[in-house]
Coordinates of C-alpha atoms in Angstrom, one line a residue:
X1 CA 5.3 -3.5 4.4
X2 CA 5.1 -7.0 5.3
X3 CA 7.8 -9.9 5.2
X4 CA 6.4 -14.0 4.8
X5 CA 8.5 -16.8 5.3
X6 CA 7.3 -20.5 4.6
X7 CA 7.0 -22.7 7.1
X8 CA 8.2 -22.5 10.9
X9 CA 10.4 -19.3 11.1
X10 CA 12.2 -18.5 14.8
X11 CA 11.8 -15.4 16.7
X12 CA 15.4 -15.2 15.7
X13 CA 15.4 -15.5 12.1
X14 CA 12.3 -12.9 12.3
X15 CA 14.9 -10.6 13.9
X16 CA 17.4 -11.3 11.0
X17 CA 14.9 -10.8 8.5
X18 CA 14.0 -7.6 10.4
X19 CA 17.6 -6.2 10.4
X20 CA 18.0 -7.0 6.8
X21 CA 15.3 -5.1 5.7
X22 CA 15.6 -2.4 7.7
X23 CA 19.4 -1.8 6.1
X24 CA 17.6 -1.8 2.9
X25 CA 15.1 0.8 3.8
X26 CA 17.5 3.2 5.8
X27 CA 19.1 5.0 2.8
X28 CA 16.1 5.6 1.1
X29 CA 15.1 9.2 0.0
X30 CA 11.7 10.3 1.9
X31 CA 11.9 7.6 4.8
X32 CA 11.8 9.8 7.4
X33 CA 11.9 6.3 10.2
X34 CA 11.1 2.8 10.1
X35 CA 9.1 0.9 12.8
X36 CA 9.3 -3.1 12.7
X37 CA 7.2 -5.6 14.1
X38 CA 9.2 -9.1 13.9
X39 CA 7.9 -12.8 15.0
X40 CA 4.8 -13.6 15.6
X41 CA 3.0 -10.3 16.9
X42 CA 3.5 -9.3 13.3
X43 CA 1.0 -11.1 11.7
X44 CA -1.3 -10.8 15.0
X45 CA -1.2 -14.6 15.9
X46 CA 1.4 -17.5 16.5
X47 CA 0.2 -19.4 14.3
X48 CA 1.9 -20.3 10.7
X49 CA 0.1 -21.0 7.5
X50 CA -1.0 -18.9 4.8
X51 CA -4.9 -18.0 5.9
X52 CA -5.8 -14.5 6.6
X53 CA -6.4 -14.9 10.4
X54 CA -4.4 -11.7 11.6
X55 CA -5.7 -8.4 12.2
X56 CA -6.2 -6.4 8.8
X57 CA -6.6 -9.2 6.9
X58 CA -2.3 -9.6 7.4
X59 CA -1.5 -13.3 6.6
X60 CA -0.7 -15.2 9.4
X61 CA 2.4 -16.3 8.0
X62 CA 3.8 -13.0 8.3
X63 CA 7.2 -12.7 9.9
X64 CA 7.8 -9.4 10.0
X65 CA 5.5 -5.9 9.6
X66 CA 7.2 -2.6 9.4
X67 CA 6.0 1.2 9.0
X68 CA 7.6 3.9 7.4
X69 CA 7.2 7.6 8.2
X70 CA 7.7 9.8 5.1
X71 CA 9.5 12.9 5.1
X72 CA 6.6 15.5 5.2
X73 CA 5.0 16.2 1.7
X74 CA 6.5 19.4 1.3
X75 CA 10.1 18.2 1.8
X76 CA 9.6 14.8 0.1
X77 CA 10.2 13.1 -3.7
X78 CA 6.6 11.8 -5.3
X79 CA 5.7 9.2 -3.0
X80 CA 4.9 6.5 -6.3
X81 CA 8.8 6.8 -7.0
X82 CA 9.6 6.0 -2.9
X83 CA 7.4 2.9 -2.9
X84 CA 9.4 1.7 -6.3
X85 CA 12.3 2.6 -4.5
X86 CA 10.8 0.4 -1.5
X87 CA 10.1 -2.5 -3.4
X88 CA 13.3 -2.7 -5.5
X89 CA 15.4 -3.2 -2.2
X90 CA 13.5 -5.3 -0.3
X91 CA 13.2 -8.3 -3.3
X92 CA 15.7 -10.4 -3.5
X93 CA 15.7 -12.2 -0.2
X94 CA 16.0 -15.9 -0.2
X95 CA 12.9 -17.1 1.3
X96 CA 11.4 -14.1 1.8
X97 CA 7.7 -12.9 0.5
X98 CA 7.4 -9.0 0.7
X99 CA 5.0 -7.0 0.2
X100 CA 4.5 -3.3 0.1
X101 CA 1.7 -1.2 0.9
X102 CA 0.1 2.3 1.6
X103 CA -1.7 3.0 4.3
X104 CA -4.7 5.6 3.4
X105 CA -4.4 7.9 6.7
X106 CA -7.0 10.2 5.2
X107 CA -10.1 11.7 6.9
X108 CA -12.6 8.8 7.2
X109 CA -15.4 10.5 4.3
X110 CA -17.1 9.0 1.8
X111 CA -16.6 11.4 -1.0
X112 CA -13.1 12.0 -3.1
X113 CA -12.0 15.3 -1.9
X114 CA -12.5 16.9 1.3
X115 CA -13.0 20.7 1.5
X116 CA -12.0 22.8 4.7
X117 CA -13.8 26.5 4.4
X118 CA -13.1 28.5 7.2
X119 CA -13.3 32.5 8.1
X120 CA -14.1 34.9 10.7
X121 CA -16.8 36.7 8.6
X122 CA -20.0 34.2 9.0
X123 CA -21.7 36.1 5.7
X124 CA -18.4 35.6 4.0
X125 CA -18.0 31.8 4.8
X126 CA -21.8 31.2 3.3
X127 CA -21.1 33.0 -0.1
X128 CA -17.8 31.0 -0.6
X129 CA -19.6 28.0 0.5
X130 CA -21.9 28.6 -1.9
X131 CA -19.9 29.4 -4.4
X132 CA -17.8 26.0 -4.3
X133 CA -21.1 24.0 -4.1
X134 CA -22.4 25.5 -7.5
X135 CA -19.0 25.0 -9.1
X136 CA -18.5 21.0 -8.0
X137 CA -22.4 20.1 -8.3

């Protein structure tokens, strides 16, 4: 998630913003723990403005960056209801431009799915292999 002020925001008030935010995350269901970034390293620069200079395209009027572990899938609520949940309590801040995003943490392949086919029995592995190529070509 990221956090923009306009115009020249302190270290301090970045650590405000930070706090804030933070409260507003910490009882959410599936938030495992929150990591925050506040003051200029967030966006990557010290500069102000609205361009996209920092790293990952983040604006470079952006305050504060934070990162959210989940709970693990098994154990956790649909994750479309926990970013609502996100979004809802961090709006409202005076001043304050958030935005909410996920992070794709997947396997870097070009395809939709990913299939992992694994066995002791090398003859075995070939006819299942086999088998799911026919049934997705």
């Amino acid at each position: 998630m990221l956090a923009r002020t306009r115009g020249n925001t302190t270290a301090q008030q970045s650590l405000e913003i930070a706090k804030e935010l933070e409260k507003r995350l910490s009882p959410i269901n599936g938030i495992q723990s929150i990591y925050s970034v506040a003051g200029p390293g967030a966006a990557g620069s010290g500069s102000a403005g609205a361009s996209f200079s920092g790293p990952n395209n983040v604006p470079s009027d952006t305050v504060v960056r934070m990162y959210t572990e989940l709970h693990p899938f098994a154990k956790r609520r649909n994750l479309l209801d926990i970013i609502d949940d996100i979004e809802e309590a961090v709006s409202g801040i005076p001043g304050v431009i958030t935005e909410v995003q996920a992070l794709s943490m997947g396997p870097p392949i070009d395809k939709d799915i990913g299939i992992q086919i694994s066995s002791e029995n090398r003859e075995e592995l070939k006819d299942v292999v086999n088998k799911v190529r026919d049934k997705l070509a």
